[in-house]
Tab-separated table of C-alpha atoms in Angstrom:
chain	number	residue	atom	x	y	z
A	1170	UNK	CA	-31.865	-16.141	15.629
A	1171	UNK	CA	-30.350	-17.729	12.264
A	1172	UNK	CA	-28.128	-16.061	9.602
A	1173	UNK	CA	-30.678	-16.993	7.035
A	1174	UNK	CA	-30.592	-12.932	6.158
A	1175	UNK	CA	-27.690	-12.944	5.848
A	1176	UNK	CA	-27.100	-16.077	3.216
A	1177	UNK	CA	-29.738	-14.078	1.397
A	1178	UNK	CA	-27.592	-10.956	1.312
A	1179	UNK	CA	-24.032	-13.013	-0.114
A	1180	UNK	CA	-26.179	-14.934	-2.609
A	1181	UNK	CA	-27.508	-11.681	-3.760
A	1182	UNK	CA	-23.823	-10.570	-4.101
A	1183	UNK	CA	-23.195	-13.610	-6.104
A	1184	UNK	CA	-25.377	-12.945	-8.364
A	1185	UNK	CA	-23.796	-9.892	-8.829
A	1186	UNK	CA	-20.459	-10.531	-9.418
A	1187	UNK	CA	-19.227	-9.163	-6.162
A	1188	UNK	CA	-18.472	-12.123	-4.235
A	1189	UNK	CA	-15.074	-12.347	-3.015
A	1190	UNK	CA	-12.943	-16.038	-2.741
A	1191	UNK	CA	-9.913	-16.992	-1.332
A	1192	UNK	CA	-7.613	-19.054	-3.610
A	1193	UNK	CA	-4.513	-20.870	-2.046
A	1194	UNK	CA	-1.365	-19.981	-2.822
A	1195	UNK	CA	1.013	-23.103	-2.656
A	1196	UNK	CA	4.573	-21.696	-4.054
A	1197	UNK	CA	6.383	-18.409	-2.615
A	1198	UNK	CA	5.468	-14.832	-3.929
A	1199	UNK	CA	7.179	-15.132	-7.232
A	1200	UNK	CA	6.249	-14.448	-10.895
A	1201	UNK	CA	5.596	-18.519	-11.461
A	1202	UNK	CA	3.193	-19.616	-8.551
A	1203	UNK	CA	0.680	-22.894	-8.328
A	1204	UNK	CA	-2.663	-21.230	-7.026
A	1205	UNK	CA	-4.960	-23.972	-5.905
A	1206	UNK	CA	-2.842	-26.827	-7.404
A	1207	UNK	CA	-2.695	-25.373	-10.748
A	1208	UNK	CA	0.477	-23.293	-12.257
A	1209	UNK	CA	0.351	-19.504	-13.553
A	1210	UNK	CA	2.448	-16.345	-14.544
A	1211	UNK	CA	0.970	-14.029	-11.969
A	1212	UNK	CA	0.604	-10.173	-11.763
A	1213	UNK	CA	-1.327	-9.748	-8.605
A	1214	UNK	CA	1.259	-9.767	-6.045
A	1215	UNK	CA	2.473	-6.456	-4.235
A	1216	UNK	CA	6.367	-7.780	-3.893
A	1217	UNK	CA	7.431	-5.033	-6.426
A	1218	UNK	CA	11.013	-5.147	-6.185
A	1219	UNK	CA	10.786	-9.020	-5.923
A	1220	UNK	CA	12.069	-9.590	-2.672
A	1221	UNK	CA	9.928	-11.348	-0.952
A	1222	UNK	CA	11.758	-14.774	-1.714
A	1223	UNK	CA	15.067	-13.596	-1.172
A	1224	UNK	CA	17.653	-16.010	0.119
A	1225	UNK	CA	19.553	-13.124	1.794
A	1226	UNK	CA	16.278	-12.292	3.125
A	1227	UNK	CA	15.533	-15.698	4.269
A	1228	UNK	CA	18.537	-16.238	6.071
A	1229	UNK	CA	18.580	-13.434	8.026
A	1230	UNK	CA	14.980	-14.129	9.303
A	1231	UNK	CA	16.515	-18.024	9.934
A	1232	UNK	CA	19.108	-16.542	12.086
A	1233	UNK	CA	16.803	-14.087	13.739
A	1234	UNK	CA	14.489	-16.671	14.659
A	1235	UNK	CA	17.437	-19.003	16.196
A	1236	UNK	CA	18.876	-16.349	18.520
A	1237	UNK	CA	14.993	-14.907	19.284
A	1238	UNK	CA	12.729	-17.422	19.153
A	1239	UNK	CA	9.806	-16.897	17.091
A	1240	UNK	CA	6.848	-14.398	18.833
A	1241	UNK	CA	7.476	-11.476	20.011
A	1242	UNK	CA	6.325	-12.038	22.964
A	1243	UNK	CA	4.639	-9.034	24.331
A	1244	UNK	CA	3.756	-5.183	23.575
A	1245	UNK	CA	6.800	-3.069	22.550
A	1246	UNK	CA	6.213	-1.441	26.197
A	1247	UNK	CA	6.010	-4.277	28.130
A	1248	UNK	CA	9.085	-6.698	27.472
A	1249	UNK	CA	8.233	-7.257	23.629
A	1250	UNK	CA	10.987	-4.530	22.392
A	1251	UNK	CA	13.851	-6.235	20.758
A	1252	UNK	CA	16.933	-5.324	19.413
A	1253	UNK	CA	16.158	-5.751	15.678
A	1254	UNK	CA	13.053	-3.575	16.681
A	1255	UNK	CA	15.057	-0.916	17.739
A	1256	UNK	CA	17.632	-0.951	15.347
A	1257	UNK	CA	15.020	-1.178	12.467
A	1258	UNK	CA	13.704	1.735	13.610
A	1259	UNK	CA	16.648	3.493	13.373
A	1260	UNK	CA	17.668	2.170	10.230
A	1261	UNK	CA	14.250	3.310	8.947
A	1262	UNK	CA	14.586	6.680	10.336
A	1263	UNK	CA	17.786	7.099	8.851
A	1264	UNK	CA	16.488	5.894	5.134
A	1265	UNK	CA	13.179	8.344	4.620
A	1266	UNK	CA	15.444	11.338	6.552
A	1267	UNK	CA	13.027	11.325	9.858
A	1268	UNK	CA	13.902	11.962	13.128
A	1269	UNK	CA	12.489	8.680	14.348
A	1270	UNK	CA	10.298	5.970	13.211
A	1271	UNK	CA	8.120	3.645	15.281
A	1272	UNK	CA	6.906	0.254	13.729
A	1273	UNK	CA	3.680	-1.468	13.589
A	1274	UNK	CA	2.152	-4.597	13.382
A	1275	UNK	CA	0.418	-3.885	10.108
A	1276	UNK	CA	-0.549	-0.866	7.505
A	1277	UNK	CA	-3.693	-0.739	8.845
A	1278	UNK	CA	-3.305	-0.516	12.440
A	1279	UNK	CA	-0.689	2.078	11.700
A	1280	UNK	CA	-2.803	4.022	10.105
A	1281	UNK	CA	-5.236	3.513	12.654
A	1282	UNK	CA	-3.667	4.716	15.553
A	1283	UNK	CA	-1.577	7.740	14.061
A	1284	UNK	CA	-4.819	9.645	13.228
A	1285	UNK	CA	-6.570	8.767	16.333
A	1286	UNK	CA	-4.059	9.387	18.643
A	1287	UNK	CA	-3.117	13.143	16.858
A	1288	UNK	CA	-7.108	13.888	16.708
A	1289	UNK	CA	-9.873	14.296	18.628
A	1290	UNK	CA	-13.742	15.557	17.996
A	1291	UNK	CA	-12.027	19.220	18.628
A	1292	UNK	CA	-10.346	18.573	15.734
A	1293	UNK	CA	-10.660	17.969	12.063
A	1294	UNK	CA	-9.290	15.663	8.794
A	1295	UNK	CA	-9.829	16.175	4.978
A	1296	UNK	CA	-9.100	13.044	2.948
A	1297	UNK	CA	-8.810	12.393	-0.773
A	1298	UNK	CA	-12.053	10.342	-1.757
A	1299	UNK	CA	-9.775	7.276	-3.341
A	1300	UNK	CA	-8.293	7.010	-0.065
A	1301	UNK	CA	-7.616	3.332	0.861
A	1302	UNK	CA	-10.104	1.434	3.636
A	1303	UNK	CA	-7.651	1.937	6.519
A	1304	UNK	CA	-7.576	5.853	6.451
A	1305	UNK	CA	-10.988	6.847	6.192
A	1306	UNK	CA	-11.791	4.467	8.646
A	1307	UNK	CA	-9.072	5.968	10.619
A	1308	UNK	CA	-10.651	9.294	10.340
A	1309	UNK	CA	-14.046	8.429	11.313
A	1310	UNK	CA	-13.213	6.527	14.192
A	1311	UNK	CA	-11.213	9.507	15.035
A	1312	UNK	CA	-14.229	11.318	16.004
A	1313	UNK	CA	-12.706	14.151	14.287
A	1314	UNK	CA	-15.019	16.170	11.554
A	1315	UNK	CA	-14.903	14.658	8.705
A	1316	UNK	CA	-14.624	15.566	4.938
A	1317	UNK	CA	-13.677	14.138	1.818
A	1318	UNK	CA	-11.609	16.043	-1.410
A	1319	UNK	CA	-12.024	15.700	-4.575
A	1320	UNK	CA	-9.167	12.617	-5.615
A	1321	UNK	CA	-5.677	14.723	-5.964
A	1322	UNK	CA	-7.563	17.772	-6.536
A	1323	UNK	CA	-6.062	20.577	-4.245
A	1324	UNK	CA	-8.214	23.443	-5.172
A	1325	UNK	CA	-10.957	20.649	-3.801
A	1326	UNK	CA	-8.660	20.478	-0.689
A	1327	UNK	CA	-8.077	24.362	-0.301
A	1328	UNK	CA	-11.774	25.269	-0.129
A	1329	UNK	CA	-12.387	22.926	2.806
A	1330	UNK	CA	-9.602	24.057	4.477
A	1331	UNK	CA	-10.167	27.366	4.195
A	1332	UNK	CA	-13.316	27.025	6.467
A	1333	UNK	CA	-11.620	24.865	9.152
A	1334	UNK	CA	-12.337	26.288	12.254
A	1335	UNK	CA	-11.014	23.119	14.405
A	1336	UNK	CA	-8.570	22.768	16.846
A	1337	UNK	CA	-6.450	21.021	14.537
A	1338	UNK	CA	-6.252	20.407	10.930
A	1339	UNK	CA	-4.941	17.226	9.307
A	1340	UNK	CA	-4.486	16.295	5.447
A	1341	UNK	CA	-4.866	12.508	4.948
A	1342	UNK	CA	-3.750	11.081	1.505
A	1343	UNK	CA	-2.341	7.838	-0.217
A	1344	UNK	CA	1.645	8.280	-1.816
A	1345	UNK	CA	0.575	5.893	-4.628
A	1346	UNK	CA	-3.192	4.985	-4.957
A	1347	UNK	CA	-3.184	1.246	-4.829
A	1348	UNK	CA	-6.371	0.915	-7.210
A	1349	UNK	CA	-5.340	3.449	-10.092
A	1350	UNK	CA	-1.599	3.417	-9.620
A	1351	UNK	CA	-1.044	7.158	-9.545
A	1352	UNK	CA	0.800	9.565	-7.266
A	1353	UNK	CA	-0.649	12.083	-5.542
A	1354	UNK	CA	0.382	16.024	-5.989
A	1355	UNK	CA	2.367	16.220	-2.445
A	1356	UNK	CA	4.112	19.416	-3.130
A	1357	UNK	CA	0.836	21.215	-4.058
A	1358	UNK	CA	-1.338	19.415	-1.072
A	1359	UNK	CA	1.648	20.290	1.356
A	1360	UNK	CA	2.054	23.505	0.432
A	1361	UNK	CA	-1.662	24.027	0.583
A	1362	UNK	CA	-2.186	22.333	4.099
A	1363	UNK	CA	0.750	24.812	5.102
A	1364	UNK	CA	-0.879	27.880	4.142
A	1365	UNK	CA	-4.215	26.946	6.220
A	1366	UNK	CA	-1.839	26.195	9.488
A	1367	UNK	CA	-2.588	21.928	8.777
A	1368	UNK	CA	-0.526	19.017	9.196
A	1369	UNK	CA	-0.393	16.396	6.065
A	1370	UNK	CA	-0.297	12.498	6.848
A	1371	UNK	CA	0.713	10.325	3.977
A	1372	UNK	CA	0.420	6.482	3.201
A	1373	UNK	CA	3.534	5.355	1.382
A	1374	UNK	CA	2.568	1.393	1.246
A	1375	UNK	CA	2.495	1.405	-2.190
A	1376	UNK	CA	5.533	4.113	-2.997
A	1377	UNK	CA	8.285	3.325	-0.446
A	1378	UNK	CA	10.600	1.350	-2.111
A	1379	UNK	CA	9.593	2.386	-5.749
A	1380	UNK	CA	9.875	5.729	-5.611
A	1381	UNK	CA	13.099	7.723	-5.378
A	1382	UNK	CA	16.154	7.121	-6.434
A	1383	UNK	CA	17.005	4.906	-3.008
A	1384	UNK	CA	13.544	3.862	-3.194
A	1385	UNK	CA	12.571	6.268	0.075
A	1386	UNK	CA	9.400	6.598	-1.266
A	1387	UNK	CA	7.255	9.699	-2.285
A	1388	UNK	CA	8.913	12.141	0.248
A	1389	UNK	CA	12.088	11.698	-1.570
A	1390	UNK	CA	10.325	11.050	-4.896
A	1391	UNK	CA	9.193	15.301	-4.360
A	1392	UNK	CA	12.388	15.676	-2.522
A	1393	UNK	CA	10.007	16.885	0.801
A	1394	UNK	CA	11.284	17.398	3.712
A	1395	UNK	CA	10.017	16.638	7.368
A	1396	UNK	CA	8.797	19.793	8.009
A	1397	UNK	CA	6.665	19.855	4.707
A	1398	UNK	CA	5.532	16.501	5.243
A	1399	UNK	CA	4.969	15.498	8.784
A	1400	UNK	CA	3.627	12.367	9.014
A	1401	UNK	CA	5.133	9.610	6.641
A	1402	UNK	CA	3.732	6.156	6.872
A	1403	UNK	CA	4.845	2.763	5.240
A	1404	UNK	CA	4.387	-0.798	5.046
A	1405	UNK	CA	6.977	-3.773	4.696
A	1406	UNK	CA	4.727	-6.137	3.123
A	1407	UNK	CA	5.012	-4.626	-0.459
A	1408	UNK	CA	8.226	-3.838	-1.698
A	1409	UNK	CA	10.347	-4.983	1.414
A	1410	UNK	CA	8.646	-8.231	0.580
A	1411	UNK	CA	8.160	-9.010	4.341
A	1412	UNK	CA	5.546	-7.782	7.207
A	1413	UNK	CA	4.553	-5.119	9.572
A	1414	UNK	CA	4.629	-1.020	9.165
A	1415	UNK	CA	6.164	1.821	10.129
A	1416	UNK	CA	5.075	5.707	11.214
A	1417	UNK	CA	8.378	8.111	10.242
A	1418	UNK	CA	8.390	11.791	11.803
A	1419	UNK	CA	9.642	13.934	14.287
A	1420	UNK	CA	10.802	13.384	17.940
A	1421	UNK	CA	7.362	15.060	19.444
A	1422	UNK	CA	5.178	12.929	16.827
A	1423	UNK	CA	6.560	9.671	17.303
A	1424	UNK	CA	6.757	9.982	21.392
A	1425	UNK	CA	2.616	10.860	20.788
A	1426	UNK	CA	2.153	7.907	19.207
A	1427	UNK	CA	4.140	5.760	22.001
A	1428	UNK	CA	1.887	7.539	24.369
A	1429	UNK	CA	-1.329	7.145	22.729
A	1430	UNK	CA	-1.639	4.978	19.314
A	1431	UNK	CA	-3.688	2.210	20.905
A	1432	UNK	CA	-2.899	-0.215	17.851
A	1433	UNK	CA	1.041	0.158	18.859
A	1434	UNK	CA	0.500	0.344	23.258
A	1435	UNK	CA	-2.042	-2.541	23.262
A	1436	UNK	CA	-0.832	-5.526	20.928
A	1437	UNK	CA	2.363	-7.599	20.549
A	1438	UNK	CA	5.337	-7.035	18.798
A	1439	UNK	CA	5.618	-8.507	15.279
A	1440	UNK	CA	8.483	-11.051	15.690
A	1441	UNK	CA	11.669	-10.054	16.020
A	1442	UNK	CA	12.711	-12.495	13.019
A	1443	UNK	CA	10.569	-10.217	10.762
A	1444	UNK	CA	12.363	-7.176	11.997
A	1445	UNK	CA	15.744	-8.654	11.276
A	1446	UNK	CA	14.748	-9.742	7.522
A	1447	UNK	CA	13.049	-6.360	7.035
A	1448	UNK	CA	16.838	-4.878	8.464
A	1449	UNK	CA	18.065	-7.113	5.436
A	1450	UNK	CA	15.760	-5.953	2.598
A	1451	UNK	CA	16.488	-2.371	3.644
A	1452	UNK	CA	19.943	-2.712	2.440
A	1453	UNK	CA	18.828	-4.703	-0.567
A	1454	UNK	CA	16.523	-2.022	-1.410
A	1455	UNK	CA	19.248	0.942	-1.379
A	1456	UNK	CA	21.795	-0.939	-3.225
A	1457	UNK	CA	20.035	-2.502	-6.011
A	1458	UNK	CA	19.273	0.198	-8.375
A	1459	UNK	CA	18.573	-1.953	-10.792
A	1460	UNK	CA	15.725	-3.101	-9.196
A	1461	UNK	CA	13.618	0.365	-9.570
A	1462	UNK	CA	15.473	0.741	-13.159
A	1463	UNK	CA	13.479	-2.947	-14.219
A	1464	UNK	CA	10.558	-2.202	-12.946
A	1465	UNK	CA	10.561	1.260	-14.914
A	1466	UNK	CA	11.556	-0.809	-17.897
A	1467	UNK	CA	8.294	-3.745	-17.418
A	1468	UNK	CA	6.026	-0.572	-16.634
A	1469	UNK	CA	6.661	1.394	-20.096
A	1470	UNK	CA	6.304	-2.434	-22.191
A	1471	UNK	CA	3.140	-3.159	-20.481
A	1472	UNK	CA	1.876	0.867	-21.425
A	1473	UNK	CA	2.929	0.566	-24.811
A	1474	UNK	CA	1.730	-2.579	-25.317
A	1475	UNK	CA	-1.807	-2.083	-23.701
A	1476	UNK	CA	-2.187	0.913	-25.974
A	1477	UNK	CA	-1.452	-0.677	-28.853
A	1478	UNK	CA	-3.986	-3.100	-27.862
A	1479	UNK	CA	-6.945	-0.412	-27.284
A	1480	UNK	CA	-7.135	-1.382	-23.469
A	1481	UNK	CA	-7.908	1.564	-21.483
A	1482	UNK	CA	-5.259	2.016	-18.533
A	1483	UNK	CA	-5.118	4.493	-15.575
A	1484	UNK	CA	-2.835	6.908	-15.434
A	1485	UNK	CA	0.178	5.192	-13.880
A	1486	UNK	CA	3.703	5.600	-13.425
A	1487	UNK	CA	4.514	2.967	-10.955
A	1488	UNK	CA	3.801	-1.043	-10.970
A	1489	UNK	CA	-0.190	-0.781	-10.347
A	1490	UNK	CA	-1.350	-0.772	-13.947
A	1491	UNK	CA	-5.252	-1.101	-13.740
A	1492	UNK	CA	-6.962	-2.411	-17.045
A	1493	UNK	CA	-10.586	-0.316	-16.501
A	1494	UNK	CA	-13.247	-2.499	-17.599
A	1495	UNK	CA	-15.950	-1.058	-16.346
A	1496	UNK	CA	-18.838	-3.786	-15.728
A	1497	UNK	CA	-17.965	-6.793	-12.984
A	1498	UNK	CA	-19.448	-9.564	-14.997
A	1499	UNK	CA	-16.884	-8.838	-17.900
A	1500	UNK	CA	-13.756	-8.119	-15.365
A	1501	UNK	CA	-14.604	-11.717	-13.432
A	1502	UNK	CA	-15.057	-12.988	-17.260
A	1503	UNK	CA	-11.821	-12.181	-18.609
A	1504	UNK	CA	-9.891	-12.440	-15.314
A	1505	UNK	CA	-11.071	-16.152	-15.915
A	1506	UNK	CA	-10.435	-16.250	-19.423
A	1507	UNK	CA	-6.521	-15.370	-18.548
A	1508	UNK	CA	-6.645	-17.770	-15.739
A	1509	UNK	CA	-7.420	-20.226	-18.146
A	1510	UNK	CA	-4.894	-18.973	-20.322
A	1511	UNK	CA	-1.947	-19.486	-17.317
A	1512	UNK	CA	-2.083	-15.587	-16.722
A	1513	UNK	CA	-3.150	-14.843	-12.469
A	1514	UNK	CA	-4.359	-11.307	-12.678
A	1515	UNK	CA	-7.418	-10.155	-10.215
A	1516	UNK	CA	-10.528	-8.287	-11.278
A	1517	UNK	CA	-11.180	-5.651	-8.453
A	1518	UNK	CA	-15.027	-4.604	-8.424
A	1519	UNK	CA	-17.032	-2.622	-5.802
A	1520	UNK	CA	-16.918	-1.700	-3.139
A	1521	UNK	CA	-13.389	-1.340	-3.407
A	1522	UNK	CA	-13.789	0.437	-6.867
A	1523	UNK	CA	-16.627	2.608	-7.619
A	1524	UNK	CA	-19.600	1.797	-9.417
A	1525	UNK	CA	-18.643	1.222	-12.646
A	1526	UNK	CA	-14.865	1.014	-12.534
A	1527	UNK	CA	-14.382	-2.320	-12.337
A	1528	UNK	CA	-10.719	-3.245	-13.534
A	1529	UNK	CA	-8.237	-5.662	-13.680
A	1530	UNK	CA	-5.572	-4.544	-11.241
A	1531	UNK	CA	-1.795	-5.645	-13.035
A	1532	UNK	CA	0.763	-5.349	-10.508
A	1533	UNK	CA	4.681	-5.746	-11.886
A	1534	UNK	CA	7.692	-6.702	-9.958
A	1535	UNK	CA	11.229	-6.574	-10.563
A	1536	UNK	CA	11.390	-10.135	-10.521
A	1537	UNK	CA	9.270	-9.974	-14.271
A	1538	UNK	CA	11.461	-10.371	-17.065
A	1539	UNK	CA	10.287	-9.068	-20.675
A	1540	UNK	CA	9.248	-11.669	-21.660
A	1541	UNK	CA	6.598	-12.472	-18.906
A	1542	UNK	CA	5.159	-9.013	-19.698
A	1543	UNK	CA	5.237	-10.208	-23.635
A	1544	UNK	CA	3.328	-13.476	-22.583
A	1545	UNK	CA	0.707	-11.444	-20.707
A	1546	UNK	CA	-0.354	-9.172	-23.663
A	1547	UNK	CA	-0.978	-12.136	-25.793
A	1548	UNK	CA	-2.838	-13.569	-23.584
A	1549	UNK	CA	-4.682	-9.676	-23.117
A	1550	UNK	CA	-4.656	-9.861	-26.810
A	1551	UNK	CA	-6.775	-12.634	-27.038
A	1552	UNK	CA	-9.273	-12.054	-24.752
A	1553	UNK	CA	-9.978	-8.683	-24.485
């Protein structure tokens, strides 16, 4: 049998405006990058607090990687468990107030294995409808029922769980919402999930390390405490500017997960080198203030200069600043019109947008100066 079909279905996407191409990044994640040989100012990387290039950073995966060797080697339960594991997870446990914290290869497969391993088809899970890709898959594969809220709409959330008859109840919502940029009502959903007897899982990838004055994220952000918020996930590839996740919560929670998350019991450990960098930009992320205090400063330029512009922005406090365009053609158009222009800034479309909503997604990092932002409303400016 041959894939014609299926070259008929990705031409037809083509035509569209939904087809989705790699370009090759040939410089490290920094505001000046050459993308497929060519050089830009880009706003489309998640390394928020501009860390990813760090030389302190750097060295201490070096070192790491000298004393460890480079692959972890095996699972975290079989002999893969190193000592910058360990004391990462400590160290992480310590800095979003947890109990414990257990790390993971990636966002997603954290995500994936916390829900599935707290729920069953007993059981059920309400998520926010802008949820990111890993959670409702999560929650479907979970076997649990499932049903979807209105986006950070708790009277939405209170209705369905006031008819929850399962087993168990669990709340499922993104910190930050990595498509529109804004933060979700956590008191309100916690305190709502608590008065129907439910647990609440958030997804911090795009909060922890922005939000707070430490940069612990939305928990700390709402000042909430473990209790009120029981499940806390977060990624390292954003903000931390290096790899891997983590799941932050109490004794009984994380010992579940060691006994049943399948994505942590049956893969191998990132490498230890990544653990020890991470260990690195943990401390760079608590002591430079003035890394969340920039960022706040790039964020209210761009707003003020997109409105005097006309563009029409999400509502956004943090670095996601989505430009809504609305049809894909003209988000692909001017996406290559600032390309053009030296400016690296991705049109999202559908599916990962709804129909309709088609955007260019901004994304600022401490490592922007004013000026960059200045540069990239001209070049808005003049093609908008």
């Amino acid at each position: 049998m041959s894939f014609d079909q299926l070259a008929s279905e990705l031409q037809t996407r083509k035509q569209a405006s939904l087809y989705r191409e790699r370009r090759v990044l040939q410089s490290p994640q920094q505001p000046d990058v050459i993308v497929d040989g060519k050089a830009y100012l880009a706003f489309c990387s998640n390394d928020y607090l501009g860390l990813a290039n760090h030389p302190d950073i750097v060295a201490a995966f070096k070192q790491a990687a000298d004393e460890y060797g480079v692959g972890g080697g095996a699972s975290h339960l079989v002999n893969g468990h190193s000592f910058h594991h360990h004391a990462l997870e400590e160290e992480l446990a310590a800095f979003t107030g947890r109990s414990r914290a257990l790390l993971f290869s990636n966002g997603y497969m954290a995500n994936l294995g916390a829900v599935n391993a707290l729920l069953n088809k007993q059981d059920a899970v309400f998520e926010d409808r802008l949820n990111h890709a890993s959670l409702l898959d999560a929650g479907l594969l979970s076997g649990a029922r499932f049903q979807r809220y209105l986006h950070n709409d708790v009277n939405s959330l209170s209705q369905r769980l006031s008819k929850a008859t399962a087993r168990r109840s669990l709340v499922v919502t993104d910190g930050v919402f990595s498509m529109d940029g804004d933060i979700a009502d956590l008191p309100a959903i916690c305190e709502t999930a608590n008065d129907n007897n439910a647990w609440v899982m958030v997804d911090d990838a795009h909060g922890i390390g922005c939000l707070g004055r430490k940069g612990a994220g939305c928990a700390e952000f709402f000042d909430l405490s473990q209790e009120q918020l029981p499940v806390l996930m977060g990624t390292l590839g954003k903000a931390f500017g290096t790899s891997g996740a983590f799941v932050a919560g109490s004794e009984e929670l994380i010992e579940t997960l060691v006994q049943h998350a399948r994505t942590y019991i049956y893969t191998t450990s990132m490498p230890p080198a990544v653990a020890a960098a991470t260990r690195a930009s943990l401390k760079l992320v608590q002591a430079d203030l003035w890394r969340r205090e920039h960022l706040n400063e790039l964020i209210k330029r761009f707003r003020d200069g997109c409105e005097q512009l006309g563009l029409d922005l999400r509502d956004s406090p943090t670095p996601i600043q989505p430009i809504l365009i609305g049809d894909a053609d003209r988000a692909m158009s001017m996406s290559e019109a600032l390309r053009e222009k030296g400016m690296f800034v991705t049109a999202i479309r559908p599916p990962t947008v709804p129909n309709g909503s088609a955007r260019l997604r901004v994304t600022l990092s401490a490592s922007h100066s004013l000026e960059h932002v200045d540069r990239l409303l001209d070049a808005l400016d003049q093609v908008k």
